Short mmCIF file of C-alpha atoms in Angstrom, two decimals:
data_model
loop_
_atom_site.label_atom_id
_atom_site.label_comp_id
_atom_site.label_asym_id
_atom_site.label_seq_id
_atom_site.Cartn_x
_atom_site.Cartn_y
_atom_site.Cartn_z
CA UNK A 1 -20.82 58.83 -27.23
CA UNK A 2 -23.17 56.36 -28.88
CA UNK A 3 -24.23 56.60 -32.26
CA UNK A 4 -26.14 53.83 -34.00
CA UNK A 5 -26.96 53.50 -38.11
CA UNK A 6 -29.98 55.24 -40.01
CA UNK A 7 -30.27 55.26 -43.21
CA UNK A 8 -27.49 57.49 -44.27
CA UNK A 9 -27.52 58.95 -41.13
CA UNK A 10 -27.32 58.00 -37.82
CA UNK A 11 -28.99 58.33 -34.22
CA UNK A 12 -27.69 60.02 -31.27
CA UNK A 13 -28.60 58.33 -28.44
CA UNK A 14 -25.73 59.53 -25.60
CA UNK A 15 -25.54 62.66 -24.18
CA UNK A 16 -21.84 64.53 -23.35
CA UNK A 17 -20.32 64.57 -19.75
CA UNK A 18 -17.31 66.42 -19.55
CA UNK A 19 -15.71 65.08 -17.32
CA UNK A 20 -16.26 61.49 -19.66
CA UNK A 21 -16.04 63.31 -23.08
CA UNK A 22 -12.40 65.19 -22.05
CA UNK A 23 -14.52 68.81 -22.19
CA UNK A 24 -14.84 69.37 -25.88
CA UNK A 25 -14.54 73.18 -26.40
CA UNK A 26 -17.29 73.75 -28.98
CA UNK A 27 -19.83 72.01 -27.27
CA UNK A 28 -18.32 73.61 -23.54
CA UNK A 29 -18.86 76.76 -25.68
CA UNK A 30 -22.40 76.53 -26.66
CA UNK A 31 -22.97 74.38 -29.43
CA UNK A 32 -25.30 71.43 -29.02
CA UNK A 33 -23.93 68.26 -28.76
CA UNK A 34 -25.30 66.16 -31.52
CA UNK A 35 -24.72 69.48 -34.02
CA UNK A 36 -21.38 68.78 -33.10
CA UNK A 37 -21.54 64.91 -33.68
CA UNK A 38 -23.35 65.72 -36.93
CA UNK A 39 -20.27 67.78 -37.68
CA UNK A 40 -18.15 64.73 -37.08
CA UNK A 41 -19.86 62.24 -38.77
CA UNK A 42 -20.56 64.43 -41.39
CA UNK A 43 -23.72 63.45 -41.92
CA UNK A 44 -26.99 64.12 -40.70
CA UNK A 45 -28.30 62.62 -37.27
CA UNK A 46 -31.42 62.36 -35.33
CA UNK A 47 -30.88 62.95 -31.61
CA UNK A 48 -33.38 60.03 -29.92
CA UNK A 49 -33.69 57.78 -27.15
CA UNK A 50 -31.03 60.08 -24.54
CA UNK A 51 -33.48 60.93 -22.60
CA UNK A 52 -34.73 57.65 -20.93
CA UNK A 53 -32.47 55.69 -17.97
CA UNK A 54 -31.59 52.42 -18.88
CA UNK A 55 -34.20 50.77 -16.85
CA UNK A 56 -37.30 53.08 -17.65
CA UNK A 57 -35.89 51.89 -21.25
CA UNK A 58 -36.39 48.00 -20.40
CA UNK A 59 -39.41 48.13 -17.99
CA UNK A 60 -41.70 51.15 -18.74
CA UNK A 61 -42.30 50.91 -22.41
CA UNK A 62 -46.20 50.36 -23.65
CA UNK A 63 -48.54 50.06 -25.48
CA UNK A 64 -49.53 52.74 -27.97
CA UNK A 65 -52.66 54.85 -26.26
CA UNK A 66 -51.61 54.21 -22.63
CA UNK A 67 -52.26 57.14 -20.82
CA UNK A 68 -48.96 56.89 -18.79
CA UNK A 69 -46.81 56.10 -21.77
CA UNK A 70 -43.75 57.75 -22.13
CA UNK A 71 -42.93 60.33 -24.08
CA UNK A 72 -39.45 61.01 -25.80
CA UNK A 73 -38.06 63.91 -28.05
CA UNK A 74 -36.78 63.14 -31.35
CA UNK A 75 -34.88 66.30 -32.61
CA UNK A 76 -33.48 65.57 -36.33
CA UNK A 77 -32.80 68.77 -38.98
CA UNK A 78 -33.54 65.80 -41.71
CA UNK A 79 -36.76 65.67 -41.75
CA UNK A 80 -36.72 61.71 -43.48
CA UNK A 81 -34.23 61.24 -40.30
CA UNK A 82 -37.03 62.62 -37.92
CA UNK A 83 -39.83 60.59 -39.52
CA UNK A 84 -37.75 57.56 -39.03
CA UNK A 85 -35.90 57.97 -35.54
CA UNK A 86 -39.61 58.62 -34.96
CA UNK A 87 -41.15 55.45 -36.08
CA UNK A 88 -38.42 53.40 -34.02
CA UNK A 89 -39.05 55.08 -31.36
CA UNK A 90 -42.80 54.68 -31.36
CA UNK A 91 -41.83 50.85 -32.55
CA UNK A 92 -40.09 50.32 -28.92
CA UNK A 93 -42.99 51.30 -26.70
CA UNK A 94 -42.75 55.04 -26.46
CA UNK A 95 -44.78 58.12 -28.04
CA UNK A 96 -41.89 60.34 -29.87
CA UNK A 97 -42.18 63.95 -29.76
CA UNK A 98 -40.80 66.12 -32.25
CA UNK A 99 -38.32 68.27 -30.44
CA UNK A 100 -37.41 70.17 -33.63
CA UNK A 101 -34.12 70.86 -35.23
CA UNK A 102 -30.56 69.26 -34.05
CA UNK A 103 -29.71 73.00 -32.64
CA UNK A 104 -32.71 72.63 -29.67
CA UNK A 105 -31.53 68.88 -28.98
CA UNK A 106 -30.09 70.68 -25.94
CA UNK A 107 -33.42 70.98 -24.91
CA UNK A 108 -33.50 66.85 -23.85
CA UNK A 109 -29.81 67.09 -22.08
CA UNK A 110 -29.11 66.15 -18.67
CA UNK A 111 -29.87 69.02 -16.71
CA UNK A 112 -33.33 69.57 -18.73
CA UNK A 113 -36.69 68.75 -17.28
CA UNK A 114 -36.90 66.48 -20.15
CA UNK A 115 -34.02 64.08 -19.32
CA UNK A 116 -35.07 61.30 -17.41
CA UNK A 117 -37.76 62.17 -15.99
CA UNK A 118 -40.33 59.65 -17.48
CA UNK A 119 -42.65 62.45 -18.80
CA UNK A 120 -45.95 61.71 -21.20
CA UNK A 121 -46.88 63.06 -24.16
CA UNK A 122 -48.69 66.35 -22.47
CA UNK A 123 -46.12 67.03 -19.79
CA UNK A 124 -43.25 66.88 -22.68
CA UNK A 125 -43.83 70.06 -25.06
CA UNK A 126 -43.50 72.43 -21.45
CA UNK A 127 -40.56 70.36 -20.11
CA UNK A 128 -38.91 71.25 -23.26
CA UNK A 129 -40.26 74.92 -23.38
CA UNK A 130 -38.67 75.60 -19.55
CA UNK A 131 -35.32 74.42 -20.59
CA UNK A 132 -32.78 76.57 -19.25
CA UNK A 133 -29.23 76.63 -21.11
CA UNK A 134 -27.07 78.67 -18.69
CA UNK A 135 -28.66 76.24 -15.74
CA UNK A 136 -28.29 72.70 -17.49
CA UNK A 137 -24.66 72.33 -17.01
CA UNK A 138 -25.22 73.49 -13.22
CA UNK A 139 -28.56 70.74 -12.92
CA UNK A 140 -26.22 68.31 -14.74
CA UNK A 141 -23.17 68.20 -12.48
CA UNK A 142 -25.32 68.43 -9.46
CA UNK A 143 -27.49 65.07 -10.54
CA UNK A 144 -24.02 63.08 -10.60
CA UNK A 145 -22.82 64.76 -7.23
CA UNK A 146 -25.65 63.57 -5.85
CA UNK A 147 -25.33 60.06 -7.23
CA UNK A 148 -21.58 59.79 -6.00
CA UNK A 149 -21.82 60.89 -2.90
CA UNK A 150 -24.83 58.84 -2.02
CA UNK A 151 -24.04 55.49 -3.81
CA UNK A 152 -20.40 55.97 -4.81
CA UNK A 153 -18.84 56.05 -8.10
CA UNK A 154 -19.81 53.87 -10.47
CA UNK A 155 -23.30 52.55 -8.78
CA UNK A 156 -26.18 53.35 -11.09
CA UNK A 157 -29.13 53.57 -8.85
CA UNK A 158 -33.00 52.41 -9.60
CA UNK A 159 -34.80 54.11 -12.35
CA UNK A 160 -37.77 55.16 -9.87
CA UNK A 161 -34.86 57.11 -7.71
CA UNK A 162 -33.52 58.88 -10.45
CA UNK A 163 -36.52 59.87 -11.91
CA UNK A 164 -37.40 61.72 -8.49
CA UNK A 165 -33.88 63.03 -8.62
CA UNK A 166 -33.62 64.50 -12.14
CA UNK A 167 -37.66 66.05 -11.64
CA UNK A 168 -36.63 67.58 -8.01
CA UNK A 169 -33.19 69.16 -9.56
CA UNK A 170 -34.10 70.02 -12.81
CA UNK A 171 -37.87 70.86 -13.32
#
Protein backbone atom coordinates (compact mmCIF):
# COMPACT_ATOMS: atom_id res chain seq x y z
CA UNK A 1 0.00 0.00 0.00
CA UNK A 2 1.03 3.56 -0.78
CA UNK A 3 1.42 6.09 1.69
CA UNK A 4 2.95 9.47 0.92
CA UNK A 5 4.16 12.40 3.69
CA UNK A 6 1.78 15.11 5.36
CA UNK A 7 2.71 17.03 7.76
CA UNK A 8 3.05 14.66 10.60
CA UNK A 9 0.87 12.50 9.02
CA UNK A 10 0.53 10.92 5.97
CA UNK A 11 -1.94 10.18 2.93
CA UNK A 12 -3.45 7.01 1.97
CA UNK A 13 -3.72 6.80 -1.43
CA UNK A 14 -3.93 2.66 -2.17
CA UNK A 15 -6.62 0.65 -1.41
CA UNK A 16 -6.14 -3.30 0.02
CA UNK A 17 -6.54 -6.39 -2.33
CA UNK A 18 -6.21 -9.48 -0.62
CA UNK A 19 -5.07 -11.42 -2.69
CA UNK A 20 -1.94 -8.47 -3.09
CA UNK A 21 -1.96 -7.47 0.66
CA UNK A 22 -1.59 -11.48 1.92
CA UNK A 23 -5.43 -11.07 3.54
CA UNK A 24 -4.75 -9.06 6.63
CA UNK A 25 -7.19 -10.37 9.30
CA UNK A 26 -8.31 -7.09 10.89
CA UNK A 27 -9.10 -5.43 7.89
CA UNK A 28 -10.70 -9.14 6.34
CA UNK A 29 -12.59 -8.70 9.66
CA UNK A 30 -14.14 -5.38 9.34
CA UNK A 31 -11.92 -2.71 10.09
CA UNK A 32 -11.24 -0.08 7.44
CA UNK A 33 -8.21 -0.14 5.78
CA UNK A 34 -6.49 3.12 6.35
CA UNK A 35 -7.73 2.82 10.34
CA UNK A 36 -5.60 0.01 10.13
CA UNK A 37 -2.64 1.82 8.29
CA UNK A 38 -3.15 4.65 10.79
CA UNK A 39 -2.62 1.94 13.38
CA UNK A 40 0.65 1.08 11.72
CA UNK A 41 2.08 4.18 11.14
CA UNK A 42 0.96 5.33 14.23
CA UNK A 43 0.04 8.39 13.23
CA UNK A 44 -2.78 10.02 11.81
CA UNK A 45 -3.63 9.74 7.94
CA UNK A 46 -5.93 11.20 5.46
CA UNK A 47 -7.35 8.60 3.07
CA UNK A 48 -7.24 10.66 -0.58
CA UNK A 49 -6.72 10.23 -4.10
CA UNK A 50 -7.78 5.97 -4.08
CA UNK A 51 -10.50 6.54 -5.75
CA UNK A 52 -9.40 7.78 -9.26
CA UNK A 53 -7.68 5.16 -12.07
CA UNK A 54 -4.44 6.13 -13.02
CA UNK A 55 -5.45 7.64 -16.23
CA UNK A 56 -8.67 9.63 -15.11
CA UNK A 57 -5.72 10.88 -12.64
CA UNK A 58 -3.45 12.20 -15.67
CA UNK A 59 -6.14 13.19 -18.26
CA UNK A 60 -9.43 14.28 -16.56
CA UNK A 61 -8.32 16.77 -14.02
CA UNK A 62 -9.75 20.63 -14.43
CA UNK A 63 -10.25 23.51 -13.81
CA UNK A 64 -11.93 24.64 -10.60
CA UNK A 65 -15.89 25.39 -11.54
CA UNK A 66 -16.08 22.88 -14.43
CA UNK A 67 -19.24 21.38 -14.32
CA UNK A 68 -17.85 17.85 -15.15
CA UNK A 69 -14.98 18.06 -12.73
CA UNK A 70 -14.30 15.31 -10.68
CA UNK A 71 -15.04 14.80 -7.47
CA UNK A 72 -12.92 12.79 -4.83
CA UNK A 73 -13.45 11.89 -1.04
CA UNK A 74 -11.00 12.93 1.41
CA UNK A 75 -11.78 11.02 4.71
CA UNK A 76 -9.14 12.17 7.53
CA UNK A 77 -10.17 11.92 11.61
CA UNK A 78 -7.47 15.00 11.80
CA UNK A 79 -9.23 17.54 10.90
CA UNK A 80 -5.69 19.84 9.96
CA UNK A 81 -5.01 16.40 7.90
CA UNK A 82 -8.47 16.79 6.11
CA UNK A 83 -8.05 20.52 5.43
CA UNK A 84 -4.79 19.74 3.86
CA UNK A 85 -5.22 16.32 1.90
CA UNK A 86 -8.06 18.63 0.84
CA UNK A 87 -6.23 21.54 -0.54
CA UNK A 88 -3.85 19.07 -2.58
CA UNK A 89 -6.38 17.55 -3.84
CA UNK A 90 -8.27 20.58 -5.07
CA UNK A 91 -4.48 21.82 -6.10
CA UNK A 92 -4.33 18.74 -8.74
CA UNK A 93 -7.51 19.44 -10.66
CA UNK A 94 -10.21 17.80 -8.63
CA UNK A 95 -13.10 19.11 -6.18
CA UNK A 96 -12.42 17.07 -2.72
CA UNK A 97 -15.28 15.95 -0.80
CA UNK A 98 -15.22 15.44 2.74
CA UNK A 99 -15.98 11.81 3.25
CA UNK A 100 -15.74 12.13 7.05
CA UNK A 101 -13.79 10.20 9.56
CA UNK A 102 -10.95 7.41 8.68
CA UNK A 103 -13.70 4.67 9.97
CA UNK A 104 -16.21 5.54 6.67
CA UNK A 105 -13.00 5.60 4.28
CA UNK A 106 -14.55 2.23 3.36
CA UNK A 107 -17.06 4.13 1.85
CA UNK A 108 -14.44 5.10 -1.38
CA UNK A 109 -13.08 1.24 -1.62
CA UNK A 110 -13.18 -0.77 -4.61
CA UNK A 111 -16.41 -2.25 -4.67
CA UNK A 112 -18.12 1.30 -3.71
CA UNK A 113 -19.97 3.40 -6.21
CA UNK A 114 -17.43 5.89 -5.35
CA UNK A 115 -14.28 4.08 -6.61
CA UNK A 116 -13.51 4.87 -9.97
CA UNK A 117 -16.21 5.87 -11.27
CA UNK A 118 -15.32 9.54 -12.27
CA UNK A 119 -18.28 11.03 -10.25
CA UNK A 120 -18.81 15.10 -9.70
CA UNK A 121 -19.31 16.91 -6.89
CA UNK A 122 -23.37 16.23 -6.78
CA UNK A 123 -23.31 12.60 -7.77
CA UNK A 124 -20.53 11.97 -4.87
CA UNK A 125 -22.38 12.55 -1.35
CA UNK A 126 -25.19 9.54 -2.68
CA UNK A 127 -22.42 7.30 -4.13
CA UNK A 128 -21.02 7.39 -0.73
CA UNK A 129 -24.46 7.18 1.11
CA UNK A 130 -25.38 3.69 -1.03
CA UNK A 131 -22.21 2.08 -0.02
CA UNK A 132 -22.78 -1.35 0.87
CA UNK A 133 -20.11 -3.11 3.29
CA UNK A 134 -21.20 -6.78 3.17
CA UNK A 135 -21.36 -6.26 -0.93
CA UNK A 136 -17.93 -4.36 -1.52
CA UNK A 137 -15.72 -7.27 -1.14
CA UNK A 138 -18.22 -9.27 -3.55
CA UNK A 139 -18.24 -5.88 -6.25
CA UNK A 140 -14.46 -5.85 -5.62
CA UNK A 141 -13.39 -9.35 -6.62
CA UNK A 142 -15.87 -9.39 -9.39
CA UNK A 143 -14.28 -5.95 -11.08
CA UNK A 144 -10.77 -7.88 -11.24
CA UNK A 145 -12.48 -11.19 -12.57
CA UNK A 146 -13.74 -9.33 -15.07
CA UNK A 147 -10.48 -7.59 -15.94
CA UNK A 148 -8.54 -11.04 -16.04
CA UNK A 149 -10.57 -12.89 -17.87
CA UNK A 150 -11.11 -10.31 -20.54
CA UNK A 151 -7.56 -8.78 -20.87
CA UNK A 152 -5.45 -11.22 -18.86
CA UNK A 153 -3.46 -10.69 -15.85
CA UNK A 154 -1.60 -7.91 -15.54
CA UNK A 155 -3.24 -5.65 -18.53
CA UNK A 156 -4.70 -2.50 -17.05
CA UNK A 157 -7.35 -1.51 -19.45
CA UNK A 158 -8.49 2.28 -20.57
CA UNK A 159 -9.82 4.52 -17.95
CA UNK A 160 -13.18 5.12 -20.05
CA UNK A 161 -13.68 1.04 -19.82
CA UNK A 162 -13.25 0.83 -16.33
CA UNK A 163 -15.22 3.57 -15.42
CA UNK A 164 -18.27 1.78 -17.24
CA UNK A 165 -17.15 -1.33 -15.44
CA UNK A 166 -16.85 -0.19 -11.81
CA UNK A 167 -20.51 2.10 -12.38
CA UNK A 168 -22.31 -1.16 -14.02
CA UNK A 169 -20.93 -3.55 -11.00
CA UNK A 170 -20.96 -1.42 -8.23
CA UNK A 171 -23.59 1.45 -8.36
Amino acid sequence: MKIGILGTGNIGTSNYFPHRDNGIAAIEAGQAESVWAAKQLGRPIAKAWNSIGRESFVHRNKPAGSADRIALPVAADSPRERDLAMALVEDTGFDAFDAGPLAESWRQQPGTPAYCTDLTRQELPDALATADAARSPKRRDLGLAVVQERFGAGVQPDAEYLVRLNRAISM
